[in-house]
Coordinates of C-alpha atoms in Angstrom, one line a residue:
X286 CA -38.3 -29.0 79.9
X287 CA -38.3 -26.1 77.5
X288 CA -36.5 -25.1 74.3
X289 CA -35.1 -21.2 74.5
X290 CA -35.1 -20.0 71.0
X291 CA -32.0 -17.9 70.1
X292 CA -32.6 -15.1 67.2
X293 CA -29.9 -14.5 65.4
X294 CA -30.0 -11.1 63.3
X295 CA -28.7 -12.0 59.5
X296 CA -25.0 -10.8 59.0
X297 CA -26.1 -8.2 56.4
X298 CA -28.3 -6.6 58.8
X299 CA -25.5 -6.3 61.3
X300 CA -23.1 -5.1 59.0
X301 CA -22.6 -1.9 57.2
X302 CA -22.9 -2.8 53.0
X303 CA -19.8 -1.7 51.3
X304 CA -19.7 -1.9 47.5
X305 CA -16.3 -1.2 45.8
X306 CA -16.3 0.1 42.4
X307 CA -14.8 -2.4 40.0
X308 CA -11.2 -1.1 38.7
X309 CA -10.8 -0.7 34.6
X310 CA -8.4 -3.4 33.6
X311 CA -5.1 -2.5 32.9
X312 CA -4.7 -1.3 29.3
X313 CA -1.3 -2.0 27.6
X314 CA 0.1 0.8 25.9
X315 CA 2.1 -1.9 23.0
X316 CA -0.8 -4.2 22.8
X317 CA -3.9 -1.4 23.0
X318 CA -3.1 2.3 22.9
X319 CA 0.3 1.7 20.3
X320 CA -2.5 0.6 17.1
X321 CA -5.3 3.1 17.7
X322 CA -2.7 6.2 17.7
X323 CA -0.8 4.0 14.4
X324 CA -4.4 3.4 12.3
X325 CA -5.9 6.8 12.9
X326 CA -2.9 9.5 14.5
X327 CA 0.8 8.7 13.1
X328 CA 0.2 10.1 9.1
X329 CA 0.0 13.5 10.9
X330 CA 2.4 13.1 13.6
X331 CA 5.4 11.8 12.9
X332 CA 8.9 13.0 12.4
X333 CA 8.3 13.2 9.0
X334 CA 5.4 15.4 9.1
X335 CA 5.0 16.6 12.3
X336 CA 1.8 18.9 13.0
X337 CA 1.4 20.9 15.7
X338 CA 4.9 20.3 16.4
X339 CA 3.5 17.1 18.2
X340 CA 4.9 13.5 17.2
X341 CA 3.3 10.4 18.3
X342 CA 5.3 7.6 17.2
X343 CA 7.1 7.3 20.3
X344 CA 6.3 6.5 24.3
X345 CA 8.8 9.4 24.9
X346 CA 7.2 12.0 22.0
X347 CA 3.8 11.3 23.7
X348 CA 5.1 12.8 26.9
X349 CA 5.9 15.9 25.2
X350 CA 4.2 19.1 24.3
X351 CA 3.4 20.7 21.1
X352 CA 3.4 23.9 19.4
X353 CA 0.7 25.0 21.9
X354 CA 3.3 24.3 24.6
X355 CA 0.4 21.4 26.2
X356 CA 1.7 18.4 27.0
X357 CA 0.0 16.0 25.4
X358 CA 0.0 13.3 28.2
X359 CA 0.4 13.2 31.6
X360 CA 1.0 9.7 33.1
X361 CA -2.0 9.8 36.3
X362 CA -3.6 12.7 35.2
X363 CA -6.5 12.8 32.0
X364 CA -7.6 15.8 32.6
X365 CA -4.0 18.0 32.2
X366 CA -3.4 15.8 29.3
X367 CA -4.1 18.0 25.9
X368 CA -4.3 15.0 23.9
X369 CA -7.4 13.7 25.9
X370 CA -9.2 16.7 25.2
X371 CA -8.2 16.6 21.5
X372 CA -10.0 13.6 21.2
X373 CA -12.9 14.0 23.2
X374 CA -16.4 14.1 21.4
X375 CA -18.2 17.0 21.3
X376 CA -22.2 17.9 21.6
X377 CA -21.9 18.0 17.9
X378 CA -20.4 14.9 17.6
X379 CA -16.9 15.7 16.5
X380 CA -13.7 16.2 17.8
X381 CA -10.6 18.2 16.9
X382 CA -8.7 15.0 16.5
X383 CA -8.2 13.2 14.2
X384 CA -8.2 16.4 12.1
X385 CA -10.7 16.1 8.7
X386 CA -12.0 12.4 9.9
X387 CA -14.3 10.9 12.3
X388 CA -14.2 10.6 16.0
X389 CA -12.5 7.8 17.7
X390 CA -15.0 5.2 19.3
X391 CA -15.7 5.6 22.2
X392 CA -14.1 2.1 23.1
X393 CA -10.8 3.5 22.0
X394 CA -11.1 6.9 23.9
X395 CA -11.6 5.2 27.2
X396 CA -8.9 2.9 26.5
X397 CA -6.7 6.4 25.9
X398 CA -7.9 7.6 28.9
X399 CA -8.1 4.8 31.3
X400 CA -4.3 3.9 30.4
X401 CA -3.2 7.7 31.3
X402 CA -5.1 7.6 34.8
X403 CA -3.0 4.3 35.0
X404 CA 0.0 6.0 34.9
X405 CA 0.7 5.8 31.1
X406 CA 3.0 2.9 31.5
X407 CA 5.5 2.3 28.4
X408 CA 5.3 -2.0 28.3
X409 CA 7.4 -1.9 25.1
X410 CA 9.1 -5.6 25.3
X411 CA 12.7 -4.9 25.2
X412 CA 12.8 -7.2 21.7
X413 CA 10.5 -4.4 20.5
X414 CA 12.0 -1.0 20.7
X415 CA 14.4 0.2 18.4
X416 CA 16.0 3.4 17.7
X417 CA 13.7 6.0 16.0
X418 CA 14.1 5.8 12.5
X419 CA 13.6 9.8 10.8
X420 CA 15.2 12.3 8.9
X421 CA 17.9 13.0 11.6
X422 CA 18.7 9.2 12.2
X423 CA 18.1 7.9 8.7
X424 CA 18.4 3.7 8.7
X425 CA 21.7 2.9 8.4
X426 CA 22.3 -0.8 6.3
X427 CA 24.7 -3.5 7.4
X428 CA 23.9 -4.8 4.2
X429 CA 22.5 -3.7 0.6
X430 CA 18.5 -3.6 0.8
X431 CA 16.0 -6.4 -0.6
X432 CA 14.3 -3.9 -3.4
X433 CA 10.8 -4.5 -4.0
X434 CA 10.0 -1.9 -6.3
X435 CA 11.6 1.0 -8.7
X436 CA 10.3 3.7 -10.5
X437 CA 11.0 6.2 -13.3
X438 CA 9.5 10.1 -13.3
X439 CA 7.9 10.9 -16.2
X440 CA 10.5 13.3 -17.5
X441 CA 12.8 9.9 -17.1
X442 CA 15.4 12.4 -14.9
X443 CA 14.5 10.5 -11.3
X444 CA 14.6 6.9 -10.4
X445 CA 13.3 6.2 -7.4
X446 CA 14.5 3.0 -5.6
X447 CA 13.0 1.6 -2.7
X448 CA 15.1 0.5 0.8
X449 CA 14.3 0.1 5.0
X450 CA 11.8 2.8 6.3
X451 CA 12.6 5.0 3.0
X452 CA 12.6 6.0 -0.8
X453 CA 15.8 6.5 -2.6
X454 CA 15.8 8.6 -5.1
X455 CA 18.7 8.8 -7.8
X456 CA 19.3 11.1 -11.2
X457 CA 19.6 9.0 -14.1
X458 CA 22.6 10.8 -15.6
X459 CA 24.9 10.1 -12.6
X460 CA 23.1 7.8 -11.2
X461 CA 23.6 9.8 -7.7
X462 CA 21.9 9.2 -4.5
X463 CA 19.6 13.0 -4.5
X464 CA 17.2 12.6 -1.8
X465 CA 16.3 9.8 1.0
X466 CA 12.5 9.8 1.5
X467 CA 12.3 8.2 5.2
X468 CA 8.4 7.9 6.7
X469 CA 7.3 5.0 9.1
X470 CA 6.4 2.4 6.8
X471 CA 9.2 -0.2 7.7
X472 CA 8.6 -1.9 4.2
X473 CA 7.8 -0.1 1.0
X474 CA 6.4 -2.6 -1.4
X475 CA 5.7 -0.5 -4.4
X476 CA 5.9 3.0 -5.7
X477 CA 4.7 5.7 -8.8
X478 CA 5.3 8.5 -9.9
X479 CA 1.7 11.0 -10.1
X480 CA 1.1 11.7 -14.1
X481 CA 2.8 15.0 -13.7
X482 CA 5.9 13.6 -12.0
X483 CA 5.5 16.5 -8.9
X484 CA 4.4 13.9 -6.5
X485 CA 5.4 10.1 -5.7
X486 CA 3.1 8.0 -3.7
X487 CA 4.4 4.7 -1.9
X488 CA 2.4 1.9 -0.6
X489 CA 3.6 -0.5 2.5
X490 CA 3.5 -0.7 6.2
X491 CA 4.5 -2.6 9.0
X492 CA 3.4 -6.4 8.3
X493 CA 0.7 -7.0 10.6
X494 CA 0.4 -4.4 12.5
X495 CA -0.5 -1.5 9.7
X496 CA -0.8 -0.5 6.1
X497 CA 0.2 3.5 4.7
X498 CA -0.2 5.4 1.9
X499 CA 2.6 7.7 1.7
X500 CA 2.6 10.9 -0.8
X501 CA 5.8 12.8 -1.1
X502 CA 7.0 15.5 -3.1
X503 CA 10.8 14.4 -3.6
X504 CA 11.8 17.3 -4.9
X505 CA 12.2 19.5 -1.2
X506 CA 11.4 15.5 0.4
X507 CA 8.2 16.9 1.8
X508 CA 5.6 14.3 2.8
X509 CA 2.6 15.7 1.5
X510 CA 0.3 13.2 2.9
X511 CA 0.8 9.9 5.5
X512 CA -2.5 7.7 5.0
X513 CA -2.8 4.6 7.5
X514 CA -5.0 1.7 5.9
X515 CA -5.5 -1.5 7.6
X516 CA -3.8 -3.1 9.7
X517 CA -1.3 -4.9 7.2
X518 CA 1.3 -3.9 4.1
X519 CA -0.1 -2.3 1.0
X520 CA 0.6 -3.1 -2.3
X521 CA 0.6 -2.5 -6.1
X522 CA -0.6 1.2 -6.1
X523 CA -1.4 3.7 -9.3
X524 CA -2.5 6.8 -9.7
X525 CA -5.5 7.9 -11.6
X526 CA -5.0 9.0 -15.1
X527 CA -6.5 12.6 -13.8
X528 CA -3.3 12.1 -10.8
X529 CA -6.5 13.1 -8.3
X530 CA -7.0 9.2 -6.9
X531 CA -4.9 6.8 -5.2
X532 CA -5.7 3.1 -5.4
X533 CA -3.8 -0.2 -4.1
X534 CA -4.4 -3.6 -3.0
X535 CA -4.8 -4.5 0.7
X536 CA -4.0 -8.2 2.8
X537 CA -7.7 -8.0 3.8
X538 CA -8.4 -9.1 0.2
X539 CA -9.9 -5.7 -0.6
X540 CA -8.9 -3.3 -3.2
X541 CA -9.3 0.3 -2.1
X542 CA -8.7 3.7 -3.5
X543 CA -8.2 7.0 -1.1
X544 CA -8.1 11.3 -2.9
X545 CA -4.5 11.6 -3.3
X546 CA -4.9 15.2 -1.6
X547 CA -7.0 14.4 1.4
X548 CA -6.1 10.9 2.2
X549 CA -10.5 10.3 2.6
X550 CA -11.3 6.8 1.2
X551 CA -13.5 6.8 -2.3
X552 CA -13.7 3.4 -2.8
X553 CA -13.3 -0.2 -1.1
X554 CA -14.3 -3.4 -3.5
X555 CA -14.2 -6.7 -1.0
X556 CA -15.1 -9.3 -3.8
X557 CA -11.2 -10.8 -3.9
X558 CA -11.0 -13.8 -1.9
X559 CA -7.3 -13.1 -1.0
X560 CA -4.5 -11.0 -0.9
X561 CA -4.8 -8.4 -3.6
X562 CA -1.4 -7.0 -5.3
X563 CA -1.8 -5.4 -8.3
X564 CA -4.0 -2.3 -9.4
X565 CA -4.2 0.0 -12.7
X566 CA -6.5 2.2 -14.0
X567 CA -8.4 2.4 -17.2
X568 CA -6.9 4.6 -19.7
X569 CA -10.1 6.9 -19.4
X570 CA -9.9 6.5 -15.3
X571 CA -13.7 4.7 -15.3
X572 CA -12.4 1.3 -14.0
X573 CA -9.6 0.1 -11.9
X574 CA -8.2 -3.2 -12.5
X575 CA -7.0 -5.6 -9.6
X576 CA -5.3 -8.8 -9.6
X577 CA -4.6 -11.0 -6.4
X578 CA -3.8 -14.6 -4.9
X579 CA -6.9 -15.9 -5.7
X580 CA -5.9 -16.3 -9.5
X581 CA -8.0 -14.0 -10.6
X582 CA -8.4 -10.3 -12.1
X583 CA -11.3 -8.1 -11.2
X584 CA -12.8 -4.9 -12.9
X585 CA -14.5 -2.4 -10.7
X586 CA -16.6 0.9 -11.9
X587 CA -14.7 3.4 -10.0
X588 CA -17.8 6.1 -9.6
X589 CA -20.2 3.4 -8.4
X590 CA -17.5 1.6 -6.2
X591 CA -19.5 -1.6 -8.4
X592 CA -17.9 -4.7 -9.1
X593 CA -18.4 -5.2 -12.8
X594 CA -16.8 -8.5 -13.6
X595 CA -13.6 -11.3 -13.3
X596 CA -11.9 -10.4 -16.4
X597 CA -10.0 -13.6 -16.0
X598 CA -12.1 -17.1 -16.5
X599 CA -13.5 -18.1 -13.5
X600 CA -13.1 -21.8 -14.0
X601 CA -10.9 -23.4 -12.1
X602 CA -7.7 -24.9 -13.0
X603 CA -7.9 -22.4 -15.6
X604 CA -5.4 -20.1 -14.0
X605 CA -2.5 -22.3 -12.3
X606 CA -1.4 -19.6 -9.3
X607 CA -1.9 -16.5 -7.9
X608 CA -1.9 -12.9 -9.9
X609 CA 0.6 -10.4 -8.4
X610 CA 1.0 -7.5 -11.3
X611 CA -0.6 -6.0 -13.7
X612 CA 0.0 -3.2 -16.0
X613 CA -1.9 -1.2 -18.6
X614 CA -0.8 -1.1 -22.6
X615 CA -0.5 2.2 -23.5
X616 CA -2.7 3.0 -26.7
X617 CA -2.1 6.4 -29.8
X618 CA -5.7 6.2 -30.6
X619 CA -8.9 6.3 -28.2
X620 CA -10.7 2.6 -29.1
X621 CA -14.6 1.8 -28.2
X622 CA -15.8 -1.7 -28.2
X623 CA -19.7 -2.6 -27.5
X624 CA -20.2 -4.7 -24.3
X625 CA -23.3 -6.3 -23.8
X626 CA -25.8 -5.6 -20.6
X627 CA -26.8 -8.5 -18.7
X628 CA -30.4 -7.7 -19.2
X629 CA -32.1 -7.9 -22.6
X630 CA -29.3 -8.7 -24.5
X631 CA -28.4 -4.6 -25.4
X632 CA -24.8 -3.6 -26.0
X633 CA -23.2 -0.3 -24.7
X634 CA -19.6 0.9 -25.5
X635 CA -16.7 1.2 -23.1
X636 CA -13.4 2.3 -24.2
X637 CA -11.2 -0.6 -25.0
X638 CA -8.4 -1.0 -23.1
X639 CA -5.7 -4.2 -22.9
X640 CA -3.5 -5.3 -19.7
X641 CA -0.5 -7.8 -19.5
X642 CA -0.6 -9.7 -15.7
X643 CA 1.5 -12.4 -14.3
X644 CA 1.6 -14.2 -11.3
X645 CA 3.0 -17.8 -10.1
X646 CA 3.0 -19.7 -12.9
X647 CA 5.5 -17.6 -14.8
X648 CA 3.8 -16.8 -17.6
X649 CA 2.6 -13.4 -19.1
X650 CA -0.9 -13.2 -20.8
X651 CA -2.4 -10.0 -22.1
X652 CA -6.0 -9.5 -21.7
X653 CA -8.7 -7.0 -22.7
X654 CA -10.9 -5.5 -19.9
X655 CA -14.2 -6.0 -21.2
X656 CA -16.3 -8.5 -22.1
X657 CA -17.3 -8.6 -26.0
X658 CA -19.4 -11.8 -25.8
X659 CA -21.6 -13.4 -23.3
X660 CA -20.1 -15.2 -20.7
X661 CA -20.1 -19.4 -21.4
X662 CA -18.8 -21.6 -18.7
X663 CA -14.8 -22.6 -18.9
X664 CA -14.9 -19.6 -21.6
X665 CA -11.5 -17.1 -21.3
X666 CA -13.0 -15.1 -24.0
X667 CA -10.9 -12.0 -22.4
X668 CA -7.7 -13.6 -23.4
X669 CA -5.6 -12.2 -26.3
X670 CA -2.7 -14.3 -25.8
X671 CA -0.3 -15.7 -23.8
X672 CA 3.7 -15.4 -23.9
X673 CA 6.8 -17.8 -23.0
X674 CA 6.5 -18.8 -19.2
X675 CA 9.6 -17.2 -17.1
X676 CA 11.6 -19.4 -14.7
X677 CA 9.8 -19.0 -11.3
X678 CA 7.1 -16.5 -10.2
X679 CA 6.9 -13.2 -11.7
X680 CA 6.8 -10.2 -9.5
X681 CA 6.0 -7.2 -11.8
X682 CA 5.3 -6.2 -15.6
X683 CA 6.1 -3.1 -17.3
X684 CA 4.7 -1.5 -20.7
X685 CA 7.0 1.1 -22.6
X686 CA 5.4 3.8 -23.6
X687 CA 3.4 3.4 -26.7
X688 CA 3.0 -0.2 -25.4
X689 CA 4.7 -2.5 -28.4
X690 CA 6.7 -4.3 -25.7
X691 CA 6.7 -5.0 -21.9
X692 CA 9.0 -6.1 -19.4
X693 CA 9.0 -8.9 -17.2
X694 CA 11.2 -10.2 -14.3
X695 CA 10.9 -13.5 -12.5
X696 CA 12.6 -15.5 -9.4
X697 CA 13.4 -19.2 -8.8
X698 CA 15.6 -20.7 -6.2
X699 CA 17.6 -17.9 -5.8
X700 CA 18.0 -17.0 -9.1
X701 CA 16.1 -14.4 -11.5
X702 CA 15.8 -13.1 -14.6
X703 CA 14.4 -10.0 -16.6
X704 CA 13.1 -10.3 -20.1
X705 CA 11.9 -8.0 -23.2
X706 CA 8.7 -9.4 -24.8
X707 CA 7.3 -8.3 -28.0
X708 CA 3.6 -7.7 -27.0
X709 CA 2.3 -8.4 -31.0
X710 CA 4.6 -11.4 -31.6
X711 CA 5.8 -12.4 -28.4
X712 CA 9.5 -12.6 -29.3
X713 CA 11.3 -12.3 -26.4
X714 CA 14.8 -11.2 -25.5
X715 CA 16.8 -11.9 -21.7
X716 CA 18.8 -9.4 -20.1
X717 CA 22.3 -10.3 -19.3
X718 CA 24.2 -10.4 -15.7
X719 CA 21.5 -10.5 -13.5
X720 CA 23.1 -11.9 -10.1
X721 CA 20.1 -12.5 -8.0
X722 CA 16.3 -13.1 -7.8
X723 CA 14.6 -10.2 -9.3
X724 CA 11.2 -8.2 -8.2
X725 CA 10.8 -5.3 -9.7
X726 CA 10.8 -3.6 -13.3
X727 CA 10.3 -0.5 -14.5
X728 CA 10.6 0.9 -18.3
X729 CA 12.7 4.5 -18.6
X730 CA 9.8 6.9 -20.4
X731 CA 12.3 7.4 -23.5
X732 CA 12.7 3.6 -24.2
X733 CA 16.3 3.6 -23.5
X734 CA 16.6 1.5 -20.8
X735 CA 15.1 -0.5 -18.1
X736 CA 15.9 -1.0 -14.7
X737 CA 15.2 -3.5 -12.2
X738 CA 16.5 -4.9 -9.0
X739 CA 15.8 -7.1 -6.5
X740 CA 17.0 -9.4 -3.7
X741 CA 20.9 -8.5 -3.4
X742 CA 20.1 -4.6 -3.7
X743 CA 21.9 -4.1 -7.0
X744 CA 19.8 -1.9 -9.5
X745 CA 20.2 -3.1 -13.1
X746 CA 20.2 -0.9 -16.1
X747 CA 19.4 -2.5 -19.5
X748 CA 19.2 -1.8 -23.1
X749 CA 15.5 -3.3 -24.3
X750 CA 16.8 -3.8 -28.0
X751 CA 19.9 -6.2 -26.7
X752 CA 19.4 -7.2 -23.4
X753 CA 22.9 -6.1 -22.8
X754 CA 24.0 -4.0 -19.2
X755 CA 24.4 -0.5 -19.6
X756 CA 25.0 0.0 -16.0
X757 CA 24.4 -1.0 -12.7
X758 CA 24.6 0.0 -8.7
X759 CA 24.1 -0.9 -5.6
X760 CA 21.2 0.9 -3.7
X761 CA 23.6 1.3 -0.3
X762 CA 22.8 4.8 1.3
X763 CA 25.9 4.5 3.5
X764 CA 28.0 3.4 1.5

């Protein structure tokens, strides 16, 4: 007997090797490509403001060509599409686009790239798209606006109102509808006026999915600048007092400010510990004030981008809810006071300002900025004084102009209410017939009136002395 011994040649040997290249997954255009072009492309291309003659806020613009006469995409081909070369990273490491600021990532690029060799596929979920909302198909309301925020020019001639993807902006002799200011923000959540009353500068977004600064200039309703910030709604912007910064709370519990010309960011303070709402500069433009959800009030140095110190106590239970506005009192006369260093017991003067804020609880309290005394635990050595609560939370503040009274308006189970404090004695006077919960307040320049509005989209006009109703209307474009 014998065993024949079979040699069987391993199947790889036999067999030619064939390695397939592993496909790029299938990029979404809503879920991937949509928020890289809204964070870092749609300020400068949108209907509103439209450079190159190349608009991005659509799947059907993208397609499209420019002022150049390139198409910016075309679905299966990167290489004939002008937008991928617009965004490709040079030797030098920049790019033409996005125009004045950094490159995209790389990560983002190949996302761009690999969705337009994919065919550029618009997955838009039919619960999603919506009619393009611009200048030539301005919203159109079924119903009066929520108003979250109004605003008086300087010269008192303009109020500016806020409604659904726009700015309304009235004359305060008529009270006539002048000029819709429509950009992509679907909610503005606070406006102001720049010192010299040329420009107005709205905060917003869309809520969670981005944040925008928008300048305008209302007079000719030219958008002078469209500044994407996060990825959530803005809130509670000022201007500096030299009208050359922007600043504004964000949802990522930072305050930031951005150069009102050129949209660049100058400053980003992250020591909040939720949402921040309210900002205001000092009366000499060296520190911004911020107030948020986490019941407290911050002061930054502005050069530095340092945070000083909570101006508030920081004991809790001292505070019993979340800030959400803040205004500045208005002072004749330049003050200094001596603040001491936290090293070797040395003073040094800042210029004394003072700031009303409110918040959940209801209830006004006016503070100074800096710290005269060193700090003691459960101390609120900032605090001047405190004012009759409001019904409910209050949504804004408002100084008049030489800052011997503010406004305040409050909301509680669908009702509101506006009042007139004295800011020396506190005495306090409620405006009459106001129909609805109220967020917003703002104080006419001359002292003649205030105005206010809120959740059923009627603007109020009050006399400050009386509390009586001077006039009122509805902020209903299509009336």
């Amino acid at each position: 007997m014998f065993c024949a011994l079979v040699f069987v040649a391993p199947l790889a040997a036999a067999l030619p090797l064939t390695v397939r290249a592993e496909e790029p997954p299938k990029v979404s255009y809503y879920k991937d490509v949509r928020p890289v072009f809204q964070q870092h492309c749609n300020g400068c291309h949108q209907p509103a403001k439209p450079l190159g003659g190349y608009v991005m806020t659509t799947h059907a613009d993208l397609l499209k060509a420019g002022e150049r006469e390139k198409v910016g995409v075309v679905p299966g081909k990167p290489a004939q599409s002008y937008l991928v070369e617009q965004i490709k990273v040079h030797s030098n490491g920049k790019a033409e686009m996005p125009k004045g600021r950094d490159p995209l990532g790389a990560a983002q690029i190949k996302l761009i790239t690999d969705w337009i060799a994919q065919g550029a596929v618009d997955d838009t979920p039919a619960s999603a798209k919506a009619a393009a909302v611009d200048a030539s198909n301005p919203p159109k309301y079924s119903a009066p606006p929520v108003v979250t925020a109004v605003a008086f020019s300087p010269d008192g001639a303009q109020l500016a109102v806020t409604g659904y993807h726009e700015v309304l902006i009235y004359d305060t002799t008529e009270l006539k509808l002048r000029s819709r200011l429509i950009g992509i923000s679907e909610r503005v959540q606070s406006l102001a006026f720049s010192p010299d009353g040329k420009k107005l500068a709205a905060v917003g977004g869309a809520p969670g999915r981005f944040g925008e600064v928008q300048v305008w200039r209302p007079g000719d309703e030219k958008l002078l600048l469209s500044a994407p910030v996060t990825f959530d709604t803005l809130y509670g912007v000022s201007w500096s007092p030299d009208g050359k910064t922007l600043a504004f709370g964000c949802a990522d519990n930072t305050v930031r400010a951005i150069d009102a010309a050129s949209g660049k960011q100058t400053l980003q303070m992250g020591t909040h510990s939720d949402w921040v709402l309210g900002t205001v500069f000092s009366q000499d433009g060296a520190h911004l004030i911020s107030v948020g959800r986490d019941m407290s009030m911050k002061l930054t140095e502005v050069e530095t981008q340092r945070f000083v110190d909570n101006v508030t106590s920081i004991t809790p239970g001292a505070l019993k809810g979340g800030l959400i506005t803040v205004d500045r009192r208005p002072v004749k006369e330049r003050r200094v006071t001596k603040v001491p260093q936290d090293e070797g017991g040395k003073f040094i003067e800042k210029v004394y300002d003072e700031v009303v804020v409110a918040g959940a609880d209801g209830r006004p309290r006016l503070y100074k900025i800096h710290r005269e005394v060193k700090r003691q635990i459960g101390d609120d050595a900032n605090k001047i004084r405190e004012y009759e609560p409001l019904p409910g939370r209050v949504s804004a503040v408002a100084f008049n102009s030489d800052g011997s009274k503010f406004a305040a308006c409050s909301s509680l189970d669908g009702k509101g209410e506006v009042r007139v404090y004295d800011s020396t004695s506190g005495a306090k006077v409620v405006c009459e017939k106001v129909t609805g919960p109220v967020y917003t307040v703002a104080w006419q320049p001359d002292g003649k009136r205030i105005a206010s509005a809120g959740f059923d989209g009627t603007v109020w006009l009050h006399d400050p002395a009386t509390g009586k109703l001077v006039n009122s209307f509805v902020a209903l474009p299509n009336k």
